[in-house]
Tab-separated table of C-alpha atoms in Angstrom:
chain	number	residue	atom	x	y	z
A	13	MET	CA	0.038	-0.008	0.001
A	14	LYS	CA	2.959	2.618	0.432
A	15	GLY	CA	3.910	2.310	-2.594
A	16	TYR	CA	0.238	2.589	-4.541
A	17	LEU	CA	-0.093	5.557	-2.738
A	18	TRP	CA	3.272	7.073	-3.096
A	19	GLU	CA	3.338	6.021	-7.096
A	20	ARG	CA	-0.541	7.726	-7.059
A	21	TYR	CA	1.447	11.314	-5.042
A	22	ARG	CA	3.670	11.542	-7.979
A	23	GLU	CA	0.762	11.169	-10.852
A	24	ALA	CA	-0.932	13.817	-8.746
A	25	LYS	CA	1.765	16.055	-9.188
A	26	ARG	CA	2.789	15.032	-12.583
A	27	SER	CA	-0.341	16.051	-13.824
A	28	THR	CA	-0.504	19.254	-11.522
A	29	GLU	CA	2.385	20.463	-13.474
A	30	ASP	CA	1.216	19.902	-16.638
A	31	LEU	CA	-1.913	21.715	-15.892
A	32	VAL	CA	-0.169	24.961	-14.951
A	33	PRO	CA	0.693	26.465	-17.400
A	34	SER	CA	-2.541	25.919	-19.353
A	35	ILE	CA	-3.404	28.166	-15.871
A	36	MET	CA	-0.738	30.886	-16.706
A	37	ASN	CA	-2.257	31.149	-20.164
A	38	ASN	CA	-5.646	32.954	-19.184
A	39	LEU	CA	-4.559	35.471	-16.070
A	40	LEU	CA	-6.888	37.410	-13.955
A	41	ASN	CA	-7.386	40.554	-15.115
A	42	PRO	CA	-6.870	43.199	-11.865
A	43	ASP	CA	-9.058	46.204	-14.025
A	44	ALA	CA	-11.592	43.734	-14.383
A	45	ILE	CA	-15.723	44.021	-12.614
A	46	PHE	CA	-17.057	40.902	-10.749
A	47	SER	CA	-20.268	40.159	-10.229
A	48	ASN	CA	-22.379	38.638	-6.844
A	49	ASN	CA	-25.542	38.714	-9.159
A	50	GLU	CA	-26.807	39.536	-12.341
A	51	MET	CA	-27.346	43.022	-13.368
A	52	SER	CA	-26.873	44.563	-16.658
A	53	LEU	CA	-26.088	48.743	-16.388
A	54	SER	CA	-28.233	49.625	-19.267
A	55	ASP	CA	-31.047	49.514	-16.355
A	56	ILE	CA	-29.332	52.160	-14.206
A	57	GLU	CA	-30.120	55.826	-15.022
A	58	ILE	CA	-28.318	56.976	-11.487
A	59	TYR	CA	-24.390	56.982	-10.502
A	60	GLY	CA	-24.035	57.446	-7.152
A	61	PHE	CA	-21.328	57.792	-5.376
A	62	ASP	CA	-19.216	57.764	-1.506
A	63	TYR	CA	-15.706	59.403	-1.948
A	64	ASP	CA	-13.248	58.720	0.202
A	65	TYR	CA	-12.026	55.802	-1.055
A	66	THR	CA	-14.774	55.523	-4.210
A	67	LEU	CA	-13.829	59.255	-5.385
A	68	VAL	CA	-10.698	59.713	-4.391
A	69	PHE	CA	-7.473	57.303	-2.565
A	70	TYR	CA	-5.296	58.347	-0.766
A	71	SER	CA	-1.087	58.359	-0.552
A	72	LYS	CA	0.047	55.564	2.618
A	73	HIS	CA	1.180	58.739	4.029
A	74	LEU	CA	-2.332	59.425	6.486
A	75	HIS	CA	-2.145	56.344	7.771
A	76	THR	CA	0.650	56.637	9.510
A	77	LEU	CA	-0.588	60.411	10.019
A	78	ILE	CA	-3.839	58.413	11.197
A	79	PHE	CA	-1.717	56.286	13.229
A	80	ASN	CA	0.523	58.966	14.414
A	81	ALA	CA	-2.413	62.265	15.521
A	82	ALA	CA	-4.698	59.350	17.526
A	83	ARG	CA	-0.966	57.686	19.424
A	84	ASP	CA	-0.571	61.213	20.385
A	85	LEU	CA	-4.454	61.851	21.808
A	86	LEU	CA	-3.723	59.191	23.542
A	87	ILE	CA	-0.712	60.304	25.704
A	88	ASN	CA	-1.946	64.250	25.516
A	89	GLU	CA	-5.685	63.495	26.561
A	90	HIS	CA	-5.642	60.216	27.263
A	91	ARG	CA	-2.264	59.924	29.729
A	92	TYR	CA	-1.755	56.826	28.366
A	93	PRO	CA	2.095	56.103	29.005
A	94	VAL	CA	4.383	58.030	26.300
A	95	GLU	CA	6.384	55.113	26.022
A	96	ILE	CA	3.886	54.050	23.576
A	97	ARG	CA	5.306	57.319	21.392
A	98	LYS	CA	8.237	55.285	19.873
A	99	TYR	CA	4.952	53.261	18.801
A	100	GLU	CA	5.446	53.500	14.748
A	101	TYR	CA	2.823	52.448	12.211
A	102	ASP	CA	3.383	49.441	10.161
A	103	PRO	CA	0.990	49.248	6.538
A	104	ASN	CA	1.715	44.532	6.212
A	105	PHE	CA	0.601	44.843	10.602
A	106	ALA	CA	-3.406	44.223	9.615
A	107	ILE	CA	-4.868	43.746	7.502
A	108	ARG	CA	-9.583	45.352	6.800
A	109	GLY	CA	-12.077	43.105	7.919
A	110	LEU	CA	-10.418	41.340	11.507
A	111	HIS	CA	-12.435	41.353	13.901
A	112	TYR	CA	-11.492	42.887	17.878
A	113	ASP	CA	-12.341	40.903	21.122
A	114	VAL	CA	-12.834	43.517	23.544
A	115	GLN	CA	-12.438	42.359	26.578
A	116	ARG	CA	-9.490	39.723	26.011
A	117	ALA	CA	-7.947	42.315	23.749
A	118	VAL	CA	-6.882	39.815	20.550
A	119	LEU	CA	-7.492	40.292	17.083
A	120	MET	CA	-8.526	37.462	14.521
A	121	LYS	CA	-9.751	36.580	11.237
A	122	ILE	CA	-12.832	34.614	10.940
A	123	ASP	CA	-14.662	33.455	7.712
A	124	ALA	CA	-17.837	32.670	7.137
A	125	PHE	CA	-19.393	29.577	9.264
A	126	HIS	CA	-18.541	32.458	12.663
A	127	TYR	CA	-14.657	29.981	12.991
A	128	ILE	CA	-11.346	31.298	13.958
A	129	GLN	CA	-8.670	30.938	11.027
A	130	LEU	CA	-5.898	29.825	13.990
A	131	GLY	CA	-2.461	30.806	13.663
A	132	THR	CA	-3.661	34.540	12.875
A	133	VAL	CA	-4.993	35.815	16.538
A	134	TYR	CA	-2.820	38.083	17.927
A	135	ARG	CA	-2.894	39.423	21.270
A	136	GLY	CA	-0.635	43.042	20.845
A	137	LEU	CA	2.002	42.393	17.979
A	138	SER	CA	2.324	39.037	19.022
A	139	VAL	CA	0.337	35.314	17.957
A	140	VAL	CA	-1.087	33.798	20.633
A	141	PRO	CA	-0.854	29.680	20.519
A	142	ASP	CA	-3.503	27.687	18.868
A	143	GLU	CA	-4.109	25.470	22.212
A	144	GLU	CA	-4.476	28.834	23.842
A	145	VAL	CA	-7.254	30.087	21.695
A	146	ILE	CA	-9.575	26.806	21.559
A	147	GLU	CA	-8.718	26.627	25.154
A	148	MET	CA	-10.310	30.318	25.740
A	149	TYR	CA	-13.062	29.847	23.350
A	150	GLU	CA	-13.853	26.552	23.736
A	151	GLY	CA	-13.120	25.284	20.281
A	152	SER	CA	-13.087	28.005	17.516
A	153	HIS	CA	-16.303	28.809	17.023
A	154	VAL	CA	-17.380	32.279	17.829
A	155	PRO	CA	-21.546	32.253	18.414
A	156	LEU	CA	-24.359	34.420	16.940
A	157	GLU	CA	-25.147	36.657	20.070
A	158	GLN	CA	-20.688	37.181	20.389
A	159	MET	CA	-20.620	39.023	17.098
A	160	SER	CA	-20.379	42.797	16.483
A	161	ASP	CA	-24.017	43.710	15.378
A	162	PHE	CA	-25.353	44.611	11.419
A	163	TYR	CA	-23.166	47.689	11.036
A	164	GLY	CA	-19.569	45.715	12.335
A	165	LYS	CA	-20.071	47.128	16.120
A	166	SER	CA	-19.058	45.939	19.962
A	167	SER	CA	-22.584	47.281	20.944
A	168	HIS	CA	-25.468	46.140	23.235
A	169	GLY	CA	-23.294	43.293	25.314
A	170	ASN	CA	-22.022	42.123	22.372
A	171	THR	CA	-17.521	40.980	22.914
A	172	MET	CA	-16.521	41.422	19.035
A	173	LYS	CA	-16.203	43.933	16.500
A	174	GLN	CA	-15.185	43.829	12.829
A	175	PHE	CA	-13.236	46.236	11.371
A	176	MET	CA	-14.957	47.095	8.377
A	177	ASP	CA	-13.748	50.366	7.042
A	178	ILE	CA	-10.364	51.170	5.716
A	179	PHE	CA	-9.738	53.346	7.525
A	180	SER	CA	-9.931	50.767	10.451
A	181	LEU	CA	-6.974	50.120	9.433
A	182	PRO	CA	-4.514	52.469	11.528
A	183	GLU	CA	-7.037	51.429	14.944
A	184	MET	CA	-5.880	47.406	14.722
A	185	SER	CA	-2.492	48.964	14.711
A	186	LEU	CA	-2.514	51.094	17.146
A	187	LEU	CA	-4.645	49.241	19.396
A	188	SER	CA	-2.217	46.568	19.074
A	189	CYS	CA	0.738	48.487	19.391
A	190	VAL	CA	-0.872	49.774	22.477
A	191	ASN	CA	-1.894	46.128	24.190
A	192	GLU	CA	2.305	45.451	23.017
A	193	TYR	CA	3.521	47.981	25.741
A	194	PHE	CA	0.657	47.491	28.604
A	195	LEU	CA	1.844	43.323	28.162
A	196	LYS	CA	5.362	43.808	27.761
A	197	ASN	CA	5.844	45.985	30.982
A	198	ASN	CA	3.093	44.184	32.791
A	199	ILE	CA	0.220	46.310	33.225
A	200	ASP	CA	-2.592	46.070	34.489
A	201	TYR	CA	-5.174	47.149	32.746
A	202	GLU	CA	-9.262	46.753	31.214
A	203	PRO	CA	-8.925	45.684	28.128
A	204	VAL	CA	-12.405	47.862	27.140
A	205	HIS	CA	-11.179	51.215	27.903
A	206	LEU	CA	-8.382	50.370	25.197
A	207	TYR	CA	-10.927	49.986	22.854
A	208	LYS	CA	-12.665	53.099	23.722
A	209	ASP	CA	-9.943	55.164	24.346
A	210	VAL	CA	-8.057	53.969	21.397
A	211	LYS	CA	-12.053	54.515	19.328
A	212	ASP	CA	-12.421	57.518	20.279
A	213	SER	CA	-9.067	59.445	19.560
A	214	ILE	CA	-9.348	57.368	15.972
A	215	ARG	CA	-12.887	59.879	15.722
A	216	ASP	CA	-10.992	62.283	17.497
A	217	VAL	CA	-8.967	62.574	13.943
A	218	HIS	CA	-11.804	63.014	11.897
A	219	ILE	CA	-14.113	65.198	14.367
A	220	LYS	CA	-11.301	67.173	15.731
A	221	GLY	CA	-10.473	68.050	11.895
A	222	ILE	CA	-7.386	67.102	12.344
A	223	MET	CA	-7.339	64.611	9.644
A	224	TYR	CA	-8.875	67.196	6.969
A	225	ARG	CA	-6.422	70.063	7.649
A	226	ALA	CA	-3.678	67.728	7.297
A	227	ILE	CA	-4.684	66.162	3.681
A	228	GLU	CA	-5.922	70.147	2.625
A	229	ALA	CA	-2.403	71.586	3.638
A	230	ASP	CA	-0.854	69.446	1.533
A	231	ILE	CA	-3.189	67.861	-1.279
A	232	GLU	CA	0.160	65.823	-3.346
A	233	LYS	CA	1.474	64.081	-0.409
A	234	TYR	CA	-2.000	62.426	0.859
A	235	ILE	CA	-4.310	62.196	-2.413
A	236	CYS	CA	-3.505	59.657	-4.903
A	237	TYR	CA	-4.321	61.669	-8.583
A	238	ALA	CA	-6.311	60.123	-10.670
A	239	GLU	CA	-7.827	61.446	-13.980
A	240	GLN	CA	-9.228	58.534	-14.003
A	241	THR	CA	-11.331	59.761	-11.047
A	242	ARG	CA	-12.428	62.336	-13.942
A	243	ALA	CA	-12.543	60.120	-16.982
A	244	VAL	CA	-15.040	58.164	-15.032
A	245	LEU	CA	-18.111	60.736	-14.489
A	246	ALA	CA	-17.368	62.611	-17.837
A	247	LYS	CA	-18.302	59.096	-20.088
A	248	LEU	CA	-21.614	58.407	-17.699
A	249	ALA	CA	-22.044	62.534	-17.657
A	250	ASP	CA	-21.625	61.662	-22.392
A	251	HIS	CA	-24.754	58.914	-22.037
A	252	GLY	CA	-27.219	61.463	-20.082
A	253	LYS	CA	-26.707	60.051	-17.054
A	254	LYS	CA	-27.186	61.421	-14.314
A	255	MET	CA	-25.117	61.284	-10.963
A	256	PHE	CA	-24.413	62.346	-7.189
A	257	LEU	CA	-22.468	61.992	-3.948
A	258	ILE	CA	-23.245	61.713	-0.152
A	259	THR	CA	-20.062	61.005	1.757
A	260	ASN	CA	-20.027	61.771	5.539
A	261	SER	CA	-16.523	64.439	4.755
A	262	PRO	CA	-17.150	67.997	5.497
A	263	SER	CA	-18.056	70.386	2.693
A	264	SER	CA	-14.437	72.196	2.176
A	265	PHE	CA	-12.745	69.721	3.031
A	266	VAL	CA	-14.556	67.697	-0.635
A	267	ASP	CA	-14.109	70.842	-2.531
A	268	LYS	CA	-10.318	71.007	-1.931
A	269	GLY	CA	-10.054	67.077	-2.937
A	270	MET	CA	-12.277	66.833	-5.964
A	271	ARG	CA	-10.457	70.571	-7.715
A	272	TYR	CA	-7.345	68.466	-7.425
A	273	ILE	CA	-8.343	65.155	-8.898
A	274	VAL	CA	-11.586	66.308	-11.067
A	275	GLY	CA	-11.638	70.052	-11.805
A	276	LYS	CA	-12.569	73.277	-10.544
A	277	ASP	CA	-15.898	72.192	-12.061
A	278	TRP	CA	-16.371	69.390	-10.361
A	279	ARG	CA	-20.006	69.724	-9.411
A	280	ASP	CA	-21.647	70.476	-13.258
A	281	LEU	CA	-20.983	66.346	-13.190
A	282	PHE	CA	-23.053	66.122	-10.183
A	283	ASP	CA	-26.889	66.261	-10.258
A	284	VAL	CA	-26.720	66.402	-5.672
A	285	VAL	CA	-24.717	66.831	-3.311
A	286	ILE	CA	-25.147	66.056	0.068
A	287	VAL	CA	-21.795	66.858	2.028
A	288	GLN	CA	-21.341	64.735	5.960
A	289	ALA	CA	-24.532	62.292	5.480
A	290	GLU	CA	-23.328	60.234	9.126
A	291	LYS	CA	-24.374	57.098	6.722
A	292	PRO	CA	-25.678	55.216	7.742
A	293	ASN	CA	-27.455	56.831	9.776
A	294	PHE	CA	-28.464	58.784	6.411
A	295	PHE	CA	-30.044	55.952	5.380
A	296	ASN	CA	-32.944	54.583	8.393
A	297	ASP	CA	-33.251	58.336	10.366
A	298	LYS	CA	-36.010	60.438	8.944
A	299	ARG	CA	-36.710	62.828	11.364
A	300	ARG	CA	-33.184	65.041	9.514
A	301	PRO	CA	-33.631	67.856	6.996
A	302	PHE	CA	-31.041	68.538	4.953
A	303	ARG	CA	-29.503	71.708	4.871
A	304	LYS	CA	-27.831	73.859	2.002
A	305	VAL	CA	-24.388	75.399	2.798
A	306	ASN	CA	-23.037	78.707	0.962
A	307	GLU	CA	-19.819	79.009	-1.316
A	308	LYS	CA	-18.473	79.938	2.142
A	309	GLY	CA	-19.166	76.456	4.143
A	310	VAL	CA	-21.953	78.764	6.003
A	311	LEU	CA	-25.149	76.719	6.396
A	312	LEU	CA	-28.596	78.429	5.192
A	313	TRP	CA	-31.842	78.273	7.679
A	314	ASP	CA	-33.933	77.700	3.452
A	315	LYS	CA	-36.316	74.637	3.935
A	316	ILE	CA	-35.302	72.907	1.023
A	317	HIS	CA	-37.780	71.352	-1.762
A	318	ARG	CA	-35.427	70.464	-3.838
A	319	LEU	CA	-32.716	69.932	-4.843
A	320	GLN	CA	-30.580	71.549	-7.624
A	321	LYS	CA	-27.689	70.893	-9.688
A	322	GLY	CA	-24.732	72.844	-8.703
A	323	GLN	CA	-25.191	73.316	-4.631
A	324	ILE	CA	-23.293	71.464	-2.106
A	325	TYR	CA	-26.663	70.049	0.854
A	326	LYS	CA	-25.720	68.730	4.603
A	327	GLN	CA	-27.470	66.121	7.129
A	328	GLY	CA	-30.680	65.069	6.140
A	329	ASN	CA	-31.634	61.162	4.714
A	330	LEU	CA	-32.736	59.113	2.529
A	331	TYR	CA	-36.741	59.138	2.765
A	332	GLU	CA	-36.274	63.133	2.190
A	333	PHE	CA	-33.884	62.851	-0.559
A	334	LEU	CA	-36.139	59.946	-2.338
A	335	LYS	CA	-39.329	61.980	-1.903
A	336	LEU	CA	-37.119	64.573	-3.199
A	337	THR	CA	-35.828	62.996	-6.758
A	338	GLY	CA	-37.757	60.522	-7.174
A	339	TRP	CA	-35.219	58.346	-7.503
A	340	ARG	CA	-35.926	54.643	-6.908
A	341	GLY	CA	-35.190	51.194	-7.588
A	342	SER	CA	-32.390	49.325	-9.732
A	343	LYS	CA	-31.910	51.864	-12.026
A	344	VAL	CA	-29.984	53.543	-9.125
A	345	LEU	CA	-26.381	52.024	-8.853
A	346	TYR	CA	-24.989	53.563	-5.470
A	347	PHE	CA	-20.853	53.032	-4.666
A	348	GLY	CA	-18.888	52.658	-2.005
A	349	ASP	CA	-15.824	51.043	-0.070
A	350	HIS	CA	-17.927	50.329	3.522
A	351	ILE	CA	-19.803	47.412	3.361
A	352	TYR	CA	-22.257	48.186	6.025
A	353	SER	CA	-21.976	51.934	6.549
A	354	ASP	CA	-21.687	52.092	2.139
A	355	LEU	CA	-24.551	49.263	0.240
A	356	ALA	CA	-26.077	47.399	3.257
A	357	ASP	CA	-28.902	49.336	3.917
A	358	LEU	CA	-29.462	49.981	0.276
A	359	THR	CA	-30.394	46.820	-0.798
A	360	LEU	CA	-31.918	45.105	1.507
A	361	LYS	CA	-33.829	48.274	2.036
A	362	HIS	CA	-34.492	49.871	-0.818
A	363	GLY	CA	-34.289	48.009	-3.346
A	364	TRP	CA	-31.539	50.687	-5.990
A	365	ARG	CA	-27.799	48.153	-6.964
A	366	THR	CA	-24.712	48.577	-5.059
A	367	GLY	CA	-20.823	47.883	-5.757
A	368	ALA	CA	-18.523	47.508	-4.317
A	369	ILE	CA	-14.624	50.178	-4.348
A	370	ILE	CA	-12.744	47.171	-2.699
A	371	PRO	CA	-8.775	48.928	-3.459
A	372	GLU	CA	-7.120	45.912	-1.546
A	373	LEU	CA	-8.735	43.278	-4.820
A	374	ARG	CA	-6.329	44.406	-7.880
A	375	SER	CA	-2.666	43.321	-5.568
A	376	GLU	CA	-4.575	40.506	-4.551
A	377	LEU	CA	-5.010	39.915	-8.460
A	378	LYS	CA	-1.263	39.897	-8.746
A	379	ILE	CA	-0.233	37.980	-6.322
A	380	MET	CA	-3.050	35.049	-7.733
A	381	ASN	CA	-1.268	35.903	-10.952
A	382	THR	CA	2.168	34.664	-9.619
A	383	GLU	CA	3.400	31.356	-10.519
A	384	GLN	CA	4.557	30.490	-7.574
A	385	TYR	CA	1.058	31.071	-6.206
A	386	ILE	CA	-0.154	29.280	-8.988
A	387	GLN	CA	1.478	26.693	-8.207
A	388	THR	CA	1.282	26.115	-4.513
A	389	MET	CA	-2.630	26.819	-5.065
A	390	THR	CA	-2.933	23.992	-7.873
A	391	TRP	CA	-0.319	21.522	-5.872
A	392	LEU	CA	-2.446	22.392	-2.889
A	393	GLN	CA	-6.110	21.836	-4.538
A	394	THR	CA	-4.453	18.937	-5.894
A	395	LEU	CA	-3.263	17.449	-2.608
A	396	THR	CA	-6.389	17.701	-0.654
A	397	GLY	CA	-8.914	15.587	-2.948
A	398	LEU	CA	-5.791	12.567	-2.930
A	399	LEU	CA	-6.388	12.909	0.911
A	400	GLU	CA	-9.642	13.238	0.275
A	401	GLN	CA	-9.666	9.671	-2.184
A	402	MET	CA	-6.679	7.509	-0.087
A	403	GLN	CA	-8.130	7.966	3.306
A	404	VAL	CA	-10.290	4.732	2.992
A	405	HIS	CA	-6.813	2.847	2.929
A	406	ARG	CA	-7.003	2.532	7.534
A	407	ASP	CA	-4.088	-0.157	7.701
A	408	ALA	CA	-1.325	1.252	9.916
A	409	GLU	CA	1.354	2.304	6.931
A	410	SER	CA	-0.944	3.617	5.077
A	411	GLN	CA	-2.030	6.044	7.722
A	412	LEU	CA	2.022	6.802	8.355
A	413	VAL	CA	1.857	8.406	4.098
A	414	LEU	CA	-0.846	10.181	4.731
A	415	GLN	CA	0.146	11.383	8.095
A	416	GLU	CA	3.054	12.995	6.066
A	417	TRP	CA	0.440	14.422	3.444
A	418	LYS	CA	-1.556	15.821	6.016
A	419	LYS	CA	1.643	17.700	7.209
A	420	GLU	CA	2.561	18.788	3.501
A	421	ARG	CA	-0.716	20.713	3.228
A	422	LYS	CA	-0.345	21.951	6.702
A	423	GLU	CA	2.973	23.785	5.508
A	424	MET	CA	1.373	24.082	1.962
A	425	ARG	CA	-1.240	26.156	3.450
A	426	GLU	CA	0.932	28.515	5.757
A	427	MET	CA	2.774	29.159	2.653
A	428	THR	CA	-0.479	31.329	0.594
A	429	LYS	CA	-1.134	33.267	3.376
A	430	ASN	CA	2.461	33.853	3.814
A	431	PHE	CA	1.587	35.095	0.008
A	432	PHE	CA	-0.377	37.517	1.193
A	433	ASN	CA	-0.049	39.375	4.250
A	434	THR	CA	2.202	37.218	7.168
A	435	GLN	CA	0.038	37.158	10.206
A	436	PHE	CA	-3.722	37.772	8.656
A	437	GLY	CA	-3.183	35.688	5.285
A	438	SER	CA	-6.033	37.396	2.560
A	439	LEU	CA	-8.375	40.106	3.403
A	440	PHE	CA	-11.441	37.340	0.984
A	441	ARG	CA	-10.193	33.482	2.430
A	442	THR	CA	-9.318	31.498	5.578
A	443	ASP	CA	-7.416	28.240	4.631
A	444	GLN	CA	-10.023	27.019	3.106
A	445	ASN	CA	-13.492	29.068	3.213
A	446	PRO	CA	-14.648	32.702	2.681
A	447	THR	CA	-14.382	34.886	5.617
A	448	TYR	CA	-15.767	37.009	6.774
A	449	PHE	CA	-15.640	40.714	4.961
A	450	LEU	CA	-16.173	38.142	2.161
A	451	ARG	CA	-19.415	36.410	3.207
A	452	ARG	CA	-20.779	39.840	3.908
A	453	LEU	CA	-19.446	41.853	0.129
A	454	SER	CA	-21.506	39.347	-1.421
A	455	ARG	CA	-24.847	39.259	-0.023
A	456	PHE	CA	-24.542	43.181	-0.060
A	457	ALA	CA	-23.035	44.552	-3.216
A	458	ASP	CA	-24.148	43.727	-6.663
A	459	ILE	CA	-20.561	44.848	-8.196
A	460	TYR	CA	-17.299	44.589	-7.317
A	461	MET	CA	-14.190	46.522	-8.228
A	462	ALA	CA	-10.898	47.552	-7.735
A	463	SER	CA	-11.066	50.558	-8.035
A	464	LEU	CA	-13.879	53.969	-10.514
A	465	SER	CA	-11.374	53.439	-13.251
A	466	CYS	CA	-12.773	49.673	-13.729
A	467	LEU	CA	-15.622	51.133	-15.206
A	468	LEU	CA	-13.858	52.796	-18.489
A	469	SER	CA	-13.659	49.099	-19.856
A	470	TYR	CA	-16.871	48.068	-19.894
A	471	ASP	CA	-19.816	49.907	-22.554
A	472	VAL	CA	-22.537	50.897	-20.576
A	473	SER	CA	-25.294	49.198	-21.901
A	474	HIS	CA	-23.041	45.526	-20.309
A	475	THR	CA	-25.121	43.026	-18.855
A	476	PHE	CA	-22.406	41.418	-15.873
A	477	TYR	CA	-23.167	37.939	-14.682
A	478	PRO	CA	-21.955	36.337	-12.431
A	479	ARG	CA	-20.184	33.259	-12.587
A	480	ARG	CA	-22.333	29.986	-11.895
A	481	THR	CA	-19.665	28.228	-9.015
A	482	PRO	CA	-21.134	24.927	-8.533
A	483	LEU	CA	-22.821	23.586	-5.770
A	484	GLN	CA	-20.511	21.702	-3.875
A	485	HIS	CA	-23.565	18.354	-5.083
A	486	GLU	CA	-22.675	19.122	-8.593
A	487	LEU	CA	-19.848	18.102	-8.447
A	488	PRO	CA	-18.162	14.667	-8.813
A	489	ALA	CA	-17.256	13.540	-5.855
A	490	TRP	CA	-13.867	12.309	-5.298
A	491	SER	CA	-14.957	9.158	-4.104
A	492	ASP	CA	-16.629	8.883	-6.229
A	493	ARG	CA	-13.979	8.763	-8.818
A	494	ALA	CA	-11.210	6.109	-10.136
A	495	PRO	CA	-8.409	7.561	-9.333
A	496	SER	CA	-6.866	8.950	-12.198
A	497	PRO	CA	-3.819	11.143	-13.425
A	498	ARG	CA	-6.239	13.752	-14.465
A	499	LEU	CA	-7.912	14.952	-11.914
A	500	PRO	CA	-11.082	16.665	-11.652
A	501	LEU	CA	-12.520	20.357	-9.472
A	502	LEU	CA	-8.679	21.387	-10.691
A	503	GLU	CA	-10.367	23.857	-13.784
A	504	ALA	CA	-13.862	25.575	-11.516
A	505	GLN	CA	-10.119	26.063	-8.529
A	506	ALA	CA	-8.765	27.576	-11.029
A	507	GLU	CA	-10.957	29.930	-12.284
């Protein structure tokens, strides 16, 4: 049996090596738009946009600015030890979509089924051993009642907070750094207080205008100039599409940014502009009326009977917006980067079509197109199938061989995680399952892409068709097939 198993292993290896060149000829396009739900742009009459990380992208300097400013607020206003100033922002530490256990002060990656991916649980800047994680959670599953609420917040007794915002990357790093300092120096502290203080400090960087003033003072340093943003808007305008902007950012900040990336006539492209909307409350609170903002940024007291082109409005709510514009249902497509605050309510409650902007997608696709990644993943999938097929051999000699294969599989899984992020791996996958982030993305976004510039590759009447990925019961199982050098599932995996 030992010889038989290793011969099957070598056959599978040869078969995998033969497959790789054909996969390399069909690489994924980092500028493609991917569809969760069938949607035709010919049905879309109105396009809506968030501002931050949708119309405008920021340079790597911004997260360093937020981290440093929040760290200084912790020291100056919350009386944290001045020694935490030695910690600097590490852009390679965290990824979006992670969960933070507020009471245990650990950061982790959770899959679509609420299981923690072992090896991705961090207390401070150090990984927590798998055995300790299993003891803490009595396994690796997080019960529904402990998960965050609908918007990813830790509230109403929930202990988990999910970080879905790109702006939350500095927050995760700061939490981890301060935790690290307290742990290294044997300082007794209350994790709940730390979480709240860091959250408040990050919030104040925005609320007190620290971030806005810094960006306005040095736009070239912080904003990634992109002519393609104007090209996208101009293309839609040329085809007679109506456009609107709903953002939580303030008026002068948005105006200066849009002048930089689009031009001083940027308002001519939009039919409605709404600032400081306070999403997601904007989509749910029916009580707040709109206020007009004049050229000097002063709020006017006039009652708003219609939303006029060329004007800027503040606050308001979606119900009033729908009443004043009549823009309802599936003829509206709204783009944003925050799965909860931008997209969830629109698709669940109002029937708008939604597009998610996921900047990390482009870099992940480029990694997935490398020969090393393709070779590793193809062999990992093949080896997994081989294990599933050959586990029927229960004799001691065969089981020793299978243990060797399992060890190799475990090592390869760690390798694939490191392709993306050493601590947490891919934004979209755990070892074998979709992440909790991808689960929400699949539910709340009709389409998703790396940036709005991807729209330039598609006609305004293009129809997006989601791939018909086979359900588990629609594919022949490994155990149903006789051993074959031509292994199943690989072509589906390559897609």
